[in-house]
PDB file of C-alpha atoms in Angstrom:
ATOM      1  CA  MET A   1      22.826  23.666   2.882  1.00  0.00           C
ATOM      2  CA  TRP A   2      20.661  24.621   5.815  1.00  0.00           C
ATOM      3  CA  PRO A   3      18.355  27.647   5.792  1.00  0.00           C
ATOM      4  CA  GLN A   4      19.407  30.380   8.200  1.00  0.00           C
ATOM      5  CA  HIS A   5      16.766  29.749  10.822  1.00  0.00           C
ATOM      6  CA  PRO A   6      17.096  30.327  14.589  1.00  0.00           C
ATOM      7  CA  ASP A   7      16.584  26.639  15.351  1.00  0.00           C
ATOM      8  CA  HIS A   8      19.022  25.464  12.658  1.00  0.00           C
ATOM      9  CA  GLN A   9      21.847  24.413  14.957  1.00  0.00           C
ATOM     10  CA  ARG A  10      19.592  22.478  17.310  1.00  0.00           C
ATOM     11  CA  ALA A  11      17.912  20.695  14.409  1.00  0.00           C
ATOM     12  CA  ALA A  12      21.257  19.797  12.858  1.00  0.00           C
ATOM     13  CA  ALA A  13      22.487  18.399  16.160  1.00  0.00           C
ATOM     14  CA  ARG A  14      19.429  16.162  16.393  1.00  0.00           C
ATOM     15  CA  LEU A  15      20.093  14.869  12.894  1.00  0.00           C
ATOM     16  CA  LEU A  16      23.576  13.746  13.908  1.00  0.00           C
ATOM     17  CA  LEU A  17      22.034  11.222  16.283  1.00  0.00           C
ATOM     18  CA  GLY A  18      20.369   9.230  13.538  1.00  0.00           C
ATOM     19  CA  ALA A  19      21.036   7.659  10.167  1.00  0.00           C
ATOM     20  CA  TRP A  20      19.008   5.853   7.548  1.00  0.00           C
ATOM     21  CA  LEU A  21      18.438   2.190   8.427  1.00  0.00           C
ATOM     22  CA  LEU A  22      17.958   0.474   5.101  1.00  0.00           C
ATOM     23  CA  LEU A  23      16.472  -2.780   3.930  1.00  0.00           C
ATOM     24  CA  CYS A  24      18.666  -5.216   2.104  1.00  0.00           C
ATOM     25  CA  ALA A  25      17.329  -5.568  -1.426  1.00  0.00           C
ATOM     26  CA  GLY A  26      14.847  -8.408  -1.672  1.00  0.00           C
ATOM     27  CA  THR A  27      14.860  -9.333   2.023  1.00  0.00           C
ATOM     28  CA  GLY A  28      13.067  -8.150   5.108  1.00  0.00           C
ATOM     29  CA  VAL A  29      15.844  -6.752   7.238  1.00  0.00           C
ATOM     30  CA  ALA A  30      15.025  -5.902  10.837  1.00  0.00           C
ATOM     31  CA  GLN A  31      16.603  -2.926  12.531  1.00  0.00           C
ATOM     32  CA  SER A  32      18.416  -5.400  14.759  1.00  0.00           C
ATOM     33  CA  GLY A  33      20.439  -6.321  11.680  1.00  0.00           C
ATOM     34  CA  PHE A  34      22.725  -3.366  12.378  1.00  0.00           C
ATOM     35  CA  THR A  35      24.050  -3.090  15.913  1.00  0.00           C
ATOM     36  CA  GLY A  36      26.077   0.073  15.386  1.00  0.00           C
ATOM     37  CA  GLY A  37      25.686   3.748  14.780  1.00  0.00           C
ATOM     38  CA  VAL A  38      27.288   6.421  12.654  1.00  0.00           C
ATOM     39  CA  THR A  39      27.751  10.140  13.078  1.00  0.00           C
ATOM     40  CA  PRO A  40      27.342  12.473  11.301  1.00  0.00           C
ATOM     41  CA  SER A  41      24.403  11.251   9.247  1.00  0.00           C
ATOM     42  CA  ARG A  42      25.472  13.351   6.259  1.00  0.00           C
ATOM     43  CA  PHE A  43      28.199  15.683   5.004  1.00  0.00           C
ATOM     44  CA  GLU A  44      27.504  18.986   3.244  1.00  0.00           C
ATOM     45  CA  LEU A  45      30.832  20.190   1.833  1.00  0.00           C
ATOM     46  CA  ALA A  46      32.193  22.788  -0.585  1.00  0.00           C
ATOM     47  CA  SER A  47      35.419  22.874  -2.577  1.00  0.00           C
ATOM     48  CA  GLU A  48      37.167  24.227  -5.655  1.00  0.00           C
ATOM     49  CA  PRO A  49      38.535  22.242  -8.627  1.00  0.00           C
ATOM     50  CA  GLY A  50      41.924  20.675  -7.872  1.00  0.00           C
ATOM     51  CA  SER A  51      41.373  20.488  -4.121  1.00  0.00           C
ATOM     52  CA  VAL A  52      41.373  17.522  -1.742  1.00  0.00           C
ATOM     53  CA  ILE A  53      38.644  17.289   0.879  1.00  0.00           C
ATOM     54  CA  ARG A  54      39.449  15.186   3.956  1.00  0.00           C
ATOM     55  CA  ARG A  55      36.762  14.220   6.450  1.00  0.00           C
ATOM     56  CA  SER A  56      36.061  11.519   9.012  1.00  0.00           C
ATOM     57  CA  LEU A  57      33.029   9.916  10.562  1.00  0.00           C
ATOM     58  CA  LYS A  58      32.603   7.900  13.740  1.00  0.00           C
ATOM     59  CA  LEU A  59      31.484   4.263  13.876  1.00  0.00           C
ATOM     60  CA  PHE A  60      29.804   3.039  17.065  1.00  0.00           C
ATOM     61  CA  ASN A  61      29.355  -0.568  18.196  1.00  0.00           C
ATOM     62  CA  MET A  62      26.280  -0.998  20.416  1.00  0.00           C
ATOM     63  CA  SER A  63      26.575  -4.786  20.768  1.00  0.00           C
ATOM     64  CA  ASP A  64      28.445  -6.907  23.311  1.00  0.00           C
ATOM     65  CA  ARG A  65      31.129  -8.176  20.909  1.00  0.00           C
ATOM     66  CA  PRO A  66      33.391  -6.796  18.165  1.00  0.00           C
ATOM     67  CA  GLN A  67      31.583  -6.025  14.913  1.00  0.00           C
ATOM     68  CA  ASN A  68      32.948  -6.020  11.377  1.00  0.00           C
ATOM     69  CA  TYR A  69      31.722  -3.648   8.711  1.00  0.00           C
ATOM     70  CA  ARG A  70      32.242  -3.299   4.975  1.00  0.00           C
ATOM     71  CA  ILE A  71      32.372   0.260   3.639  1.00  0.00           C
ATOM     72  CA  LYS A  72      31.949   1.288   0.020  1.00  0.00           C
ATOM     73  CA  THR A  73      30.662   4.168  -2.060  1.00  0.00           C
ATOM     74  CA  VAL A  74      27.326   4.059  -3.874  1.00  0.00           C
ATOM     75  CA  ASP A  75      25.331   6.430  -6.047  1.00  0.00           C
ATOM     76  CA  TRP A  76      21.844   7.440  -4.994  1.00  0.00           C
ATOM     77  CA  GLN A  77      18.733   9.065  -6.362  1.00  0.00           C
ATOM     78  CA  TYR A  78      15.989  10.962  -4.566  1.00  0.00           C
ATOM     79  CA  SER A  79      12.694  11.261  -6.391  1.00  0.00           C
ATOM     80  CA  GLU A  80      10.276  14.181  -6.385  1.00  0.00           C
ATOM     81  CA  ALA A  81       7.931  11.906  -4.404  1.00  0.00           C
ATOM     82  CA  GLY A  82      10.564  11.648  -1.650  1.00  0.00           C
ATOM     83  CA  GLU A  83      11.770   8.097  -2.326  1.00  0.00           C
ATOM     84  CA  ILE A  84      15.476   7.295  -2.085  1.00  0.00           C
ATOM     85  CA  SER A  85      17.274   4.510  -3.960  1.00  0.00           C
ATOM     86  CA  PHE A  86      20.912   3.366  -4.048  1.00  0.00           C
ATOM     87  CA  GLN A  87      22.957   1.681  -6.767  1.00  0.00           C
ATOM     88  CA  ASP A  88      26.364   0.015  -6.860  1.00  0.00           C
ATOM     89  CA  ALA A  89      26.916   0.635 -10.570  1.00  0.00           C
ATOM     90  CA  LEU A  90      28.445   3.996 -11.456  1.00  0.00           C
ATOM     91  CA  ALA A  91      25.767   6.470 -12.456  1.00  0.00           C
ATOM     92  CA  PRO A  92      26.392   8.810 -15.426  1.00  0.00           C
ATOM     93  CA  GLY A  93      28.659  11.612 -14.248  1.00  0.00           C
ATOM     94  CA  SER A  94      29.302   9.908 -10.902  1.00  0.00           C
ATOM     95  CA  CYS A  95      32.041  11.455  -8.775  1.00  0.00           C
ATOM     96  CA  ARG A  96      32.661   8.258  -6.816  1.00  0.00           C
ATOM     97  CA  PRO A  97      35.995   7.685  -8.657  1.00  0.00           C
ATOM     98  CA  TRP A  98      37.251  10.790  -6.857  1.00  0.00           C
ATOM     99  CA  VAL A  99      36.802   9.160  -3.421  1.00  0.00           C
ATOM    100  CA  ARG A 100      39.584   7.438  -1.456  1.00  0.00           C
ATOM    101  CA  LEU A 101      38.531   5.270   1.490  1.00  0.00           C
ATOM    102  CA  GLU A 102      40.717   4.512   4.493  1.00  0.00           C
ATOM    103  CA  GLN A 103      39.792   0.803   4.386  1.00  0.00           C
ATOM    104  CA  HIS A 104      37.088  -1.304   2.828  1.00  0.00           C
ATOM    105  CA  GLU A 105      36.571  -3.449   5.933  1.00  0.00           C
ATOM    106  CA  VAL A 106      36.948  -2.377   9.565  1.00  0.00           C
ATOM    107  CA  SER A 107      36.397  -3.884  12.999  1.00  0.00           C
ATOM    108  CA  VAL A 108      34.826  -1.847  15.830  1.00  0.00           C
ATOM    109  CA  LEU A 109      35.137  -2.765  19.498  1.00  0.00           C
ATOM    110  CA  PRO A 110      31.981  -2.992  21.658  1.00  0.00           C
ATOM    111  CA  ASP A 111      32.298   0.298  23.528  1.00  0.00           C
ATOM    112  CA  PRO A 112      29.786   3.050  22.603  1.00  0.00           C
ATOM    113  CA  ARG A 113      31.925   5.579  24.479  1.00  0.00           C
ATOM    114  CA  ARG A 114      34.876   4.959  22.155  1.00  0.00           C
ATOM    115  CA  PRO A 115      33.773   5.178  18.531  1.00  0.00           C
ATOM    116  CA  ARG A 116      36.172   4.276  15.756  1.00  0.00           C
ATOM    117  CA  PRO A 117      37.137   7.195  13.503  1.00  0.00           C
ATOM    118  CA  TYR A 118      36.945   6.410   9.801  1.00  0.00           C
ATOM    119  CA  ARG A 119      38.573   8.698   7.231  1.00  0.00           C
ATOM    120  CA  PHE A 120      37.849   9.363   3.588  1.00  0.00           C
ATOM    121  CA  GLU A 121      39.059  11.842   0.973  1.00  0.00           C
ATOM    122  CA  VAL A 122      37.555  13.398  -2.143  1.00  0.00           C
ATOM    123  CA  HIS A 123      40.122  14.365  -4.808  1.00  0.00           C
ATOM    124  CA  VAL A 124      38.396  16.926  -7.042  1.00  0.00           C
ATOM    125  CA  PRO A 125      39.937  17.045 -10.539  1.00  0.00           C
ATOM    126  CA  GLU A 126      41.469  20.262 -11.828  1.00  0.00           C
ATOM    127  CA  ASP A 127      39.005  20.381 -14.723  1.00  0.00           C
ATOM    128  CA  ALA A 128      35.875  19.667 -12.654  1.00  0.00           C
ATOM    129  CA  PRO A 129      33.064  22.032 -13.749  1.00  0.00           C
ATOM    130  CA  PRO A 130      30.846  23.834 -11.225  1.00  0.00           C
ATOM    131  CA  ARG A 131      28.323  21.286  -9.976  1.00  0.00           C
ATOM    132  CA  GLU A 132      27.030  19.507  -6.937  1.00  0.00           C
ATOM    133  CA  CYS A 133      28.591  16.076  -6.468  1.00  0.00           C
ATOM    134  CA  ARG A 134      26.380  13.593  -4.577  1.00  0.00           C
ATOM    135  CA  LEU A 135      27.298  10.133  -3.324  1.00  0.00           C
ATOM    136  CA  ALA A 136      26.900   7.975  -0.228  1.00  0.00           C
ATOM    137  CA  LEU A 137      29.137   5.899   2.019  1.00  0.00           C
ATOM    138  CA  MET A 138      27.372   2.581   2.552  1.00  0.00           C
ATOM    139  CA  ILE A 139      28.295   0.830   5.811  1.00  0.00           C
ATOM    140  CA  GLU A 140      27.215  -2.791   5.924  1.00  0.00           C
ATOM    141  CA  SER A 141      27.448  -5.226   8.805  1.00  0.00           C
ATOM    142  CA  LEU A 142      29.391  -8.419   8.050  1.00  0.00           C
ATOM    143  CA  ASP A 143      28.257 -10.184  11.230  1.00  0.00           C
ATOM    144  CA  SER A 144      24.488  -9.798  11.439  1.00  0.00           C
ATOM    145  CA  ALA A 145      22.341 -12.894  11.328  1.00  0.00           C
ATOM    146  CA  TYR A 146      18.693 -13.655  11.932  1.00  0.00           C
ATOM    147  CA  THR A 147      17.592 -16.889  13.589  1.00  0.00           C
ATOM    148  CA  THR A 148      14.152 -18.291  12.861  1.00  0.00           C
ATOM    149  CA  GLN A 149      12.548 -21.399  14.375  1.00  0.00           C
ATOM    150  CA  PHE A 150      11.148 -24.129  12.154  1.00  0.00           C
ATOM    151  CA  ALA A 151       9.626 -27.454  13.162  1.00  0.00           C
ATOM    152  CA  ASN A 152      12.941 -29.245  12.675  1.00  0.00           C
ATOM    153  CA  GLY A 153      15.018 -26.703  14.601  1.00  0.00           C
ATOM    154  CA  ALA A 154      16.600 -23.305  14.270  1.00  0.00           C
ATOM    155  CA  ILE A 155      17.926 -22.066  10.950  1.00  0.00           C
ATOM    156  CA  GLU A 156      20.260 -19.099  10.808  1.00  0.00           C
ATOM    157  CA  LEU A 157      19.751 -16.844   7.795  1.00  0.00           C
ATOM    158  CA  PRO A 158      22.286 -14.139   6.862  1.00  0.00           C
ATOM    159  CA  ILE A 159      20.983 -10.610   6.524  1.00  0.00           C
ATOM    160  CA  ALA A 160      22.678  -7.296   5.923  1.00  0.00           C
ATOM    161  CA  GLY A 161      21.871  -4.275   8.040  1.00  0.00           C
ATOM    162  CA  ARG A 162      23.115  -1.130   6.347  1.00  0.00           C
ATOM    163  CA  ILE A 163      23.498   2.564   7.085  1.00  0.00           C
ATOM    164  CA  ALA A 164      24.056   5.162   4.371  1.00  0.00           C
ATOM    165  CA  VAL A 165      25.887   8.413   5.043  1.00  0.00           C
ATOM    166  CA  VAL A 166      25.081  10.873   2.260  1.00  0.00           C
ATOM    167  CA  VAL A 167      27.759  13.260   0.987  1.00  0.00           C
ATOM    168  CA  TYR A 168      26.970  16.509  -0.843  1.00  0.00           C
ATOM    169  CA  LEU A 169      29.940  18.362  -2.346  1.00  0.00           C
ATOM    170  CA  ALA A 170      29.409  21.753  -3.987  1.00  0.00           C
ATOM    171  CA  ILE A 171      32.189  22.423  -6.497  1.00  0.00           C
ATOM    172  CA  GLY A 172      32.755  26.058  -7.408  1.00  0.00           C
ATOM    173  CA  ASP A 173      30.017  28.674  -7.479  1.00  0.00           C
ATOM    174  CA  VAL A 174      26.846  26.608  -7.164  1.00  0.00           C
ATOM    175  CA  ALA A 175      23.914  27.178  -4.837  1.00  0.00           C
ATOM    176  CA  PRO A 176      20.229  26.306  -4.542  1.00  0.00           C
ATOM    177  CA  GLU A 177      17.594  28.689  -5.849  1.00  0.00           C
ATOM    178  CA  LEU A 178      14.214  27.727  -4.445  1.00  0.00           C
ATOM    179  CA  GLU A 179      10.981  29.067  -5.897  1.00  0.00           C
ATOM    180  CA  ILE A 180       8.167  28.691  -3.356  1.00  0.00           C
ATOM    181  CA  GLY A 181       4.521  28.661  -4.430  1.00  0.00           C
ATOM    182  CA  ASP A 182       1.249  29.157  -2.565  1.00  0.00           C
ATOM    183  CA  LEU A 183       0.144  26.397  -0.213  1.00  0.00           C
ATOM    184  CA  VAL A 184      -1.830  23.533  -1.729  1.00  0.00           C
ATOM    185  CA  LEU A 185      -3.581  20.417  -0.538  1.00  0.00           C
ATOM    186  CA  HIS A 186      -1.550  17.369  -1.448  1.00  0.00           C
ATOM    187  CA  ALA A 187      -2.572  13.722  -1.249  1.00  0.00           C
ATOM    188  CA  ALA A 188       0.036  10.988  -1.101  1.00  0.00           C
ATOM    189  CA  PRO A 189      -0.112   7.262  -0.333  1.00  0.00           C
ATOM    190  CA  ARG A 190       0.292   6.495   3.404  1.00  0.00           C
ATOM    191  CA  HIS A 191      -0.027  10.172   4.325  1.00  0.00           C
ATOM    192  CA  GLY A 192      -3.522  11.167   3.218  1.00  0.00           C
ATOM    193  CA  VAL A 193      -4.381  14.774   2.390  1.00  0.00           C
ATOM    194  CA  LEU A 194      -2.276  17.471   4.026  1.00  0.00           C
ATOM    195  CA  PRO A 195      -1.321  21.069   3.262  1.00  0.00           C
ATOM    196  CA  ALA A 196       1.955  21.264   1.361  1.00  0.00           C
ATOM    197  CA  VAL A 197       4.440  23.822   0.065  1.00  0.00           C
ATOM    198  CA  PRO A 198       5.286  23.540  -3.656  1.00  0.00           C
ATOM    199  CA  VAL A 199       9.021  24.099  -4.147  1.00  0.00           C
ATOM    200  CA  ARG A 200      10.976  24.252  -7.381  1.00  0.00           C
ATOM    201  CA  ASN A 201      14.782  24.263  -7.362  1.00  0.00           C
ATOM    202  CA  VAL A 202      16.200  26.137 -10.359  1.00  0.00           C
ATOM    203  CA  GLY A 203      19.696  26.383  -8.833  1.00  0.00           C
ATOM    204  CA  GLY A 204      22.732  24.139  -9.073  1.00  0.00           C
ATOM    205  CA  ALA A 205      22.741  22.571  -5.590  1.00  0.00           C
ATOM    206  CA  HIS A 206      20.217  20.979  -3.263  1.00  0.00           C
ATOM    207  CA  GLY A 207      18.184  23.117  -0.889  1.00  0.00           C
ATOM    208  CA  ARG A 208      15.928  22.685   2.135  1.00  0.00           C
ATOM    209  CA  LEU A 209      13.140  24.607   3.803  1.00  0.00           C
ATOM    210  CA  ASP A 210      12.423  25.301   7.443  1.00  0.00           C
ATOM    211  CA  ALA A 211       9.348  26.951   8.875  1.00  0.00           C
ATOM    212  CA  ASP A 212       7.483  28.340  11.875  1.00  0.00           C
ATOM    213  CA  LEU A 213       3.857  27.716  10.936  1.00  0.00           C
ATOM    214  CA  SER A 214       0.580  27.210  12.757  1.00  0.00           C
ATOM    215  CA  ALA A 215      -2.877  26.215  11.591  1.00  0.00           C
ATOM    216  CA  ASN A 216      -5.862  28.065  13.024  1.00  0.00           C
ATOM    217  CA  GLN A 217      -8.847  25.726  12.663  1.00  0.00           C
ATOM    218  CA  ALA A 218     -12.539  26.497  12.351  1.00  0.00           C
ATOM    219  CA  SER A 219     -12.990  25.269  15.934  1.00  0.00           C
ATOM    220  CA  GLY A 220     -10.723  28.055  17.134  1.00  0.00           C
ATOM    221  CA  GLU A 221      -7.957  25.644  18.085  1.00  0.00           C
ATOM    222  CA  SER A 222      -4.459  26.392  16.838  1.00  0.00           C
ATOM    223  CA  VAL A 223      -1.874  23.671  16.179  1.00  0.00           C
ATOM    224  CA  GLU A 224       1.755  23.888  15.127  1.00  0.00           C
ATOM    225  CA  LEU A 225       2.768  22.477  11.752  1.00  0.00           C
ATOM    226  CA  SER A 226       6.117  20.898  10.875  1.00  0.00           C
ATOM    227  CA  ILE A 227       7.509  21.110   7.361  1.00  0.00           C
ATOM    228  CA  ALA A 228       9.333  18.239   5.691  1.00  0.00           C
ATOM    229  CA  THR A 229      13.072  19.054   5.745  1.00  0.00           C
ATOM    230  CA  SER A 230      14.093  16.573   3.054  1.00  0.00           C
ATOM    231  CA  PRO A 231      16.195  17.942   0.173  1.00  0.00           C
ATOM    232  CA  VAL A 232      14.975  19.456  -3.069  1.00  0.00           C
ATOM    233  CA  LEU A 233      17.570  18.528  -5.691  1.00  0.00           C
ATOM    234  CA  PRO A 234      18.467  20.747  -8.658  1.00  0.00           C
ATOM    235  CA  GLY A 235      15.772  20.608 -11.315  1.00  0.00           C
ATOM    236  CA  GLN A 236      13.170  19.095  -9.000  1.00  0.00           C
ATOM    237  CA  THR A 237       9.700  20.328  -8.116  1.00  0.00           C
ATOM    238  CA  ARG A 238       8.522  18.849  -4.822  1.00  0.00           C
ATOM    239  CA  HIS A 239       5.558  19.269  -2.496  1.00  0.00           C
ATOM    240  CA  LEU A 240       6.806  19.409   1.101  1.00  0.00           C
ATOM    241  CA  ARG A 241       4.030  18.367   3.479  1.00  0.00           C
ATOM    242  CA  LEU A 242       2.986  20.336   6.542  1.00  0.00           C
ATOM    243  CA  THR A 243       2.155  17.917   9.361  1.00  0.00           C
ATOM    244  CA  PRO A 244       0.469  18.497  12.729  1.00  0.00           C
ATOM    245  CA  PRO A 245       1.671  16.783  15.931  1.00  0.00           C
ATOM    246  CA  PRO A 246       1.162  12.991  16.018  1.00  0.00           C
ATOM    247  CA  GLY A 247      -2.406  12.028  16.757  1.00  0.00           C
ATOM    248  CA  THR A 248      -3.776  15.431  15.723  1.00  0.00           C
ATOM    249  CA  ASP A 249      -6.358  15.699  12.947  1.00  0.00           C
ATOM    250  CA  LEU A 250      -6.783  18.920  11.014  1.00  0.00           C
ATOM    251  CA  SER A 251     -10.315  20.264  10.604  1.00  0.00           C
ATOM    252  CA  TYR A 252     -10.991  22.390   7.542  1.00  0.00           C
ATOM    253  CA  PRO A 253     -11.259  25.190   6.691  1.00  0.00           C
ATOM    254  CA  LEU A 254      -8.095  26.409   8.392  1.00  0.00           C
ATOM    255  CA  THR A 255      -5.821  29.407   8.139  1.00  0.00           C
ATOM    256  CA  ILE A 256      -2.080  28.787   8.057  1.00  0.00           C
ATOM    257  CA  THR A 257       0.139  31.600   9.281  1.00  0.00           C
ATOM    258  CA  GLY A 258       3.832  32.068  10.050  1.00  0.00           C
ATOM    259  CA  ARG A 259       7.058  32.075   8.083  1.00  0.00           C
ATOM    260  CA  ILE A 260       8.934  29.779   5.706  1.00  0.00           C
ATOM    261  CA  TYR A 261      12.736  30.009   5.706  1.00  0.00           C
ATOM    262  CA  SER A 262      14.785  29.424   2.560  1.00  0.00           C
ATOM    263  CA  GLU A 263      18.538  29.992   2.195  1.00  0.00           C
ATOM    264  CA  GLY A 264      18.772  33.046   4.434  1.00  0.00           C
ATOM    265  CA  LYS A 265      15.404  34.482   3.369  1.00  0.00           C
ATOM    266  CA  SER A 266      11.984  34.243   4.976  1.00  0.00           C
ATOM    267  CA  ILE A 267       8.520  34.337   3.464  1.00  0.00           C
ATOM    268  CA  VAL A 268       5.414  35.436   5.368  1.00  0.00           C
ATOM    269  CA  VAL A 269       2.499  32.994   5.129  1.00  0.00           C
ATOM    270  CA  ASN A 270      -1.141  33.870   5.771  1.00  0.00           C
ATOM    271  CA  GLN A 271      -3.408  31.614   3.702  1.00  0.00           C
ATOM    272  CA  LEU A 272      -6.860  30.076   3.987  1.00  0.00           C
ATOM    273  CA  ILE A 273      -7.093  26.377   3.092  1.00  0.00           C
ATOM    274  CA  GLU A 274     -10.490  24.802   2.363  1.00  0.00           C
ATOM    275  CA  GLN A 275     -10.907  21.086   1.771  1.00  0.00           C
ATOM    276  CA  ASP A 276     -13.605  20.776  -0.875  1.00  0.00           C
ATOM    277  CA  ILE A 277     -11.927  17.991  -2.852  1.00  0.00           C
ATOM    278  CA  ASP A 278     -11.889  14.225  -3.157  1.00  0.00           C
ATOM    279  CA  ALA A 279      -9.498  13.096  -0.440  1.00  0.00           C
ATOM    280  CA  ASP A 280      -9.403   9.553  -1.875  1.00  0.00           C
ATOM    281  CA  ASP A 281      -7.614  10.581  -5.088  1.00  0.00           C
ATOM    282  CA  PRO A 282      -3.943   9.488  -4.588  1.00  0.00           C
ATOM    283  CA  GLU A 283      -2.734  11.862  -7.305  1.00  0.00           C
ATOM    284  CA  LEU A 284      -4.503  14.918  -5.938  1.00  0.00           C
ATOM    285  CA  ILE A 285      -2.742  18.253  -5.906  1.00  0.00           C
ATOM    286  CA  ALA A 286      -5.330  20.982  -5.477  1.00  0.00           C
ATOM    287  CA  SER A 287      -4.442  24.650  -5.241  1.00  0.00           C
ATOM    288  CA  GLN A 288      -6.624  26.688  -2.915  1.00  0.00           C
TER     289      GLN A 288
END
C-alpha cells in the first residue's frame, strides 16, 4: 500500500520497469542468466473471504530466440535488516494453496514489443480470517547456460536466472499502522553510518514510507535525502536509511528538514543530527 504522496504514481511507474534478479542458491548467477523481463514487479491486492482474484502479468523475451520459463509459487520472508529469502516448502499459514496458475511452463517469443500475458488466480476461502497473505511467483529460465573456458576447451554449465514477482493480498479489514520515531544514526554493513527513520508496524498489513527531506550541513550546503521505500511487515521494527545522492558524503552536524509521508498522513521533520559516535560499530543505533 503506497503512501499518498504527490510523486506516488511516478514512483510506482518506475518500479514496474524492474524486478528482483536473484541468485540461484549455491551458485554465482550472472544477470545474463535471465534474458527476459516481467511487469509489474509486484501486486498489491485486496479481497474479501470467498472471493476469487484474477490478475495477469507480462513476460518479455529480450533475447534473439524463443525462451522457456518455469513458473511456480514460493513463500518469502523479509527481515528487519532488509534481507529477503525465498523457500519452496510451504511456510506455516501459507496461502499458496489458494493460487491457480495458468501453466507451469511457458514459451515466450523473442519480441520485446509483444509480451506474453500470463494469468493467475487466488481463490480465497470462505472462512479466511482477516490477514495479509504474502507469496511470490518465481519465474525461472529453463534455457540459460554459462560457458567458461578451461585449458582443455569450453565447458557449458547450467545456471538458473530467476525473477520473483511478490504478491500482497489484504483479506478483509486489515491495514498498516506505522509508528514513526525520531531520526537516529544507524550503522549497517556495506552502508556505513547514515541517518535513519525508526518505524514500527503495529497493524495487520505491510506499509511503506515516502519522504521529501533535505540535509543542511555545517558547510551551508544542502543535499536531498532519499528514504528507503522497502516494506515494513506487520510486527516489524525497521530502520529505513536516509541516503544522499551517489557520490555525496554527509558532513556532521547536519539539520534534516522536510516531511515524511505514511498512509495518507505526513509528519514534519526538523531535527539536528550530530555524529559523536563510533562509526565502526556494525550494530550501532544511536539516538540523537
